[in-house]
Protein backbone atom coordinates (compact mmCIF):
# COMPACT_ATOMS: atom_id res chain seq x y z
CA MET A 1 -49.45 77.66 -73.85
CA GLY A 2 -51.41 74.97 -72.13
CA GLN A 3 -48.86 72.22 -72.80
CA SER A 4 -47.60 69.76 -70.23
CA LEU A 5 -43.87 69.99 -69.69
CA PHE A 6 -43.60 66.24 -69.43
CA ARG A 7 -44.94 65.78 -72.96
CA LEU A 8 -42.30 68.15 -74.34
CA VAL A 9 -39.21 66.77 -72.58
CA ASP A 10 -37.25 63.64 -73.52
CA THR A 11 -37.74 60.81 -71.00
CA PRO A 12 -34.20 60.93 -69.46
CA ASP A 13 -34.75 64.62 -68.59
CA VAL A 14 -37.96 64.01 -66.58
CA GLY A 15 -36.09 63.26 -63.31
CA PRO A 16 -33.97 66.44 -63.38
CA LEU A 17 -37.07 68.38 -64.43
CA LEU A 18 -39.03 67.14 -61.40
CA LYS A 19 -36.15 68.16 -59.10
CA ALA A 20 -35.97 71.62 -60.72
CA LEU A 21 -39.74 72.07 -60.35
CA ALA A 22 -39.54 71.13 -56.66
CA ARG A 23 -36.60 73.52 -56.04
CA SER A 24 -38.33 76.35 -57.86
CA SER A 25 -41.62 75.78 -56.06
CA ASP A 26 -39.94 75.62 -52.64
CA ALA A 27 -37.91 78.78 -53.27
CA GLY A 28 -40.73 80.63 -55.05
CA ARG A 29 -38.22 81.70 -57.72
CA GLY A 30 -37.60 80.89 -61.33
CA THR A 31 -34.91 78.46 -62.41
CA SER A 32 -33.50 76.91 -65.56
CA LEU A 33 -32.02 73.63 -66.74
CA ALA A 34 -30.73 72.10 -69.94
CA VAL A 35 -33.13 69.61 -71.54
CA ARG A 36 -33.65 67.81 -74.83
CA PRO A 37 -37.14 68.65 -76.09
CA GLN A 38 -39.19 66.05 -77.87
CA LEU A 39 -41.47 67.78 -80.34
CA PHE A 40 -43.86 65.90 -82.62
CA GLY A 41 -41.93 62.67 -82.00
CA PHE A 42 -38.56 64.17 -82.94
CA ARG A 43 -35.75 64.88 -80.51
CA ALA A 44 -34.37 68.38 -80.81
CA SER A 45 -30.89 69.45 -79.75
CA ARG A 46 -30.39 70.48 -76.16
CA CYS A 47 -31.86 73.79 -75.12
CA LEU A 48 -32.50 75.79 -71.98
CA LEU A 49 -35.81 75.42 -70.16
CA LEU A 50 -36.88 78.42 -68.06
CA LEU A 51 -39.35 77.70 -65.26
CA LEU A 52 -41.34 80.25 -63.32
CA PRO A 53 -43.69 79.27 -60.46
CA MET A 54 -47.19 80.76 -60.64
CA GLU A 55 -50.22 80.97 -58.40
CA PRO A 56 -52.03 78.81 -57.60
CA SER A 57 -49.28 76.33 -56.83
CA PRO A 58 -48.21 73.94 -58.42
CA SER A 59 -48.72 75.96 -61.64
CA PHE A 60 -45.65 76.87 -63.68
CA ALA A 61 -44.97 78.94 -66.76
CA PHE A 62 -42.11 77.82 -68.95
CA ALA A 63 -40.17 78.71 -72.06
CA LEU A 64 -37.73 76.74 -74.19
CA LEU A 65 -34.74 78.68 -75.52
CA ASP A 66 -32.26 77.54 -78.16
CA ASP A 67 -28.48 77.68 -77.60
CA GLU A 68 -28.12 81.18 -79.07
CA ALA A 69 -30.68 82.69 -76.72
CA ALA A 70 -29.24 80.66 -73.83
CA ASP A 71 -25.83 82.36 -74.24
CA VAL A 72 -27.40 85.64 -73.07
CA LEU A 73 -28.48 83.85 -69.90
CA ALA A 74 -25.00 82.61 -69.00
CA SER A 75 -24.64 85.35 -66.38
CA ALA A 76 -26.75 85.75 -63.27
CA LEU A 77 -27.74 89.24 -64.46
CA GLY A 78 -28.87 87.94 -67.85
CA MET A 79 -30.92 85.21 -66.18
CA GLU A 80 -32.51 87.69 -63.78
CA GLN A 81 -33.46 90.05 -66.61
CA ALA A 82 -34.90 87.22 -68.69
CA LEU A 83 -36.95 85.93 -65.77
CA TRP A 84 -38.26 89.45 -65.01
CA GLN A 85 -39.36 89.84 -68.64
CA PHE A 86 -40.85 86.36 -68.60
CA ASP A 87 -42.66 87.21 -65.36
CA GLU A 88 -44.15 90.36 -66.93
CA VAL A 89 -45.54 88.36 -69.85
CA VAL A 90 -46.98 85.72 -67.52
CA ARG A 91 -48.58 88.38 -65.31
CA ALA A 92 -50.18 90.04 -68.32
CA ALA A 93 -51.52 86.68 -69.53
CA THR A 94 -52.86 85.91 -66.06
CA ALA A 95 -54.56 89.32 -65.85
CA SER A 96 -56.10 88.72 -69.29
CA ARG A 97 -57.42 85.34 -68.15
CA MET A 98 -58.92 86.92 -65.03
CA ALA A 99 -60.46 89.69 -67.14
CA ALA A 100 -62.23 87.04 -69.20
CA GLU A 101 -64.33 86.35 -66.09
CA LEU A 102 -65.67 89.93 -66.15
CA PRO A 103 -68.85 90.91 -67.98
CA PRO A 104 -68.07 91.47 -71.69
CA ASP A 105 -66.73 94.96 -72.32
CA PRO A 106 -65.04 95.67 -75.67
CA GLU A 107 -63.25 98.66 -74.13
CA LEU A 108 -61.11 96.33 -71.95
CA GLY A 109 -59.10 95.49 -75.06
CA ARG A 110 -57.74 99.05 -74.99
CA LEU A 111 -55.98 98.46 -71.66
CA SER A 112 -52.32 97.47 -71.43
CA GLY A 113 -51.32 94.33 -69.53
CA ARG A 114 -50.15 96.42 -66.57
CA GLU A 115 -53.35 98.49 -66.54
CA LEU A 116 -55.41 95.32 -66.63
CA GLU A 117 -53.40 93.83 -63.78
CA ILE A 118 -53.97 96.95 -61.66
CA VAL A 119 -57.69 96.93 -62.48
CA MET A 120 -58.00 93.26 -61.51
CA ARG A 121 -56.25 93.92 -58.18
CA LEU A 122 -58.61 96.83 -57.60
CA MET A 123 -61.58 94.58 -58.39
CA ASN A 124 -60.27 92.09 -55.82
CA GLY A 125 -60.41 94.78 -53.13
CA ASP A 126 -56.80 96.00 -53.11
CA ARG A 127 -56.20 99.72 -52.66
CA VAL A 128 -53.47 101.80 -54.32
CA PRO A 129 -50.83 101.32 -51.56
CA ALA A 130 -51.25 97.52 -51.58
CA ILE A 131 -51.22 97.39 -55.39
CA ALA A 132 -48.06 99.51 -55.51
CA GLU A 133 -46.31 97.28 -52.98
CA ALA A 134 -47.34 94.04 -54.70
CA LEU A 135 -46.20 95.24 -58.14
CA PHE A 136 -43.04 97.01 -56.93
CA LEU A 137 -44.32 100.34 -58.24
CA SER A 138 -44.69 103.72 -56.62
CA GLN A 139 -48.19 104.76 -55.59
CA SER A 140 -48.04 107.64 -58.06
CA THR A 141 -47.27 105.19 -60.90
CA VAL A 142 -50.31 103.10 -59.93
CA ARG A 143 -52.44 106.26 -59.85
CA ASN A 144 -51.10 107.26 -63.30
CA HIS A 145 -52.12 103.84 -64.66
CA LEU A 146 -55.55 104.23 -63.08
CA SER A 147 -55.93 107.69 -64.65
CA ALA A 148 -55.18 106.17 -68.05
CA VAL A 149 -57.77 103.45 -67.36
CA PHE A 150 -60.36 106.07 -66.36
CA ARG A 151 -59.76 107.94 -69.65
CA LYS A 152 -59.90 104.79 -71.78
CA LEU A 153 -63.06 103.47 -70.11
CA ARG A 154 -64.63 106.91 -69.64
CA VAL A 155 -65.20 106.67 -65.89
CA GLY A 156 -64.43 109.26 -63.25
CA SER A 157 -63.49 107.24 -60.18
CA GLN A 158 -62.43 103.86 -58.84
CA GLN A 159 -65.98 103.30 -57.62
CA GLN A 160 -67.47 103.95 -61.07
CA LEU A 161 -64.85 101.66 -62.62
CA ILE A 162 -65.71 98.82 -60.24
CA HIS A 163 -69.45 99.27 -60.82
CA ARG A 164 -68.96 99.30 -64.60
CA LEU A 165 -66.85 96.15 -64.61
CA ARG A 166 -69.19 94.31 -62.27
CA GLY A 167 -72.13 95.30 -64.46
CA THR A 168 -73.94 97.11 -61.66
CA ASP A 169 -75.38 100.60 -61.61
CA ALA A 170 -72.83 103.18 -60.53
CA PRO A 171 -73.81 106.08 -58.32
CA PRO A 172 -74.04 109.37 -60.21
CA SER A 173 -70.81 111.33 -60.37
CA ARG A 174 -70.54 114.47 -58.28
CA SER A 175 -70.10 117.70 -60.19
């Protein structure tokens, strides 16, 4: 986390890395390439570098995998599954970073990464249909996540949730 790719990659691999970053950024999709990492001044054996473009551009998430893990990614299906899993982890980390900008609330730690992501989209003004479309979920799945959030944070509506997380007074709930 927070490391520059160029500090981790052996000098001869910088050119191919720059090309892979440009391709990935242009396509908006993850990619991979074989590199020789340079860690703590020592050159490691070749491994696979996974790259995933993030917002705002030109941000990227990356992971280094050894040869054993790279064998799983030899097929297009294996690569797609690995990038989807990688994407989920990055999204959860991004949602956690965004949540850090909210007023302190110890109850937020009870939310899953997906719940937090949905809450952050709600806080940014998205409604359930837009959230469902953006996250490739059904609207009922988004509503189920929101119901779990309401239970965990002890609120009764989206409006009360937004008021609580913004630190403003919520209107009284209707009985």
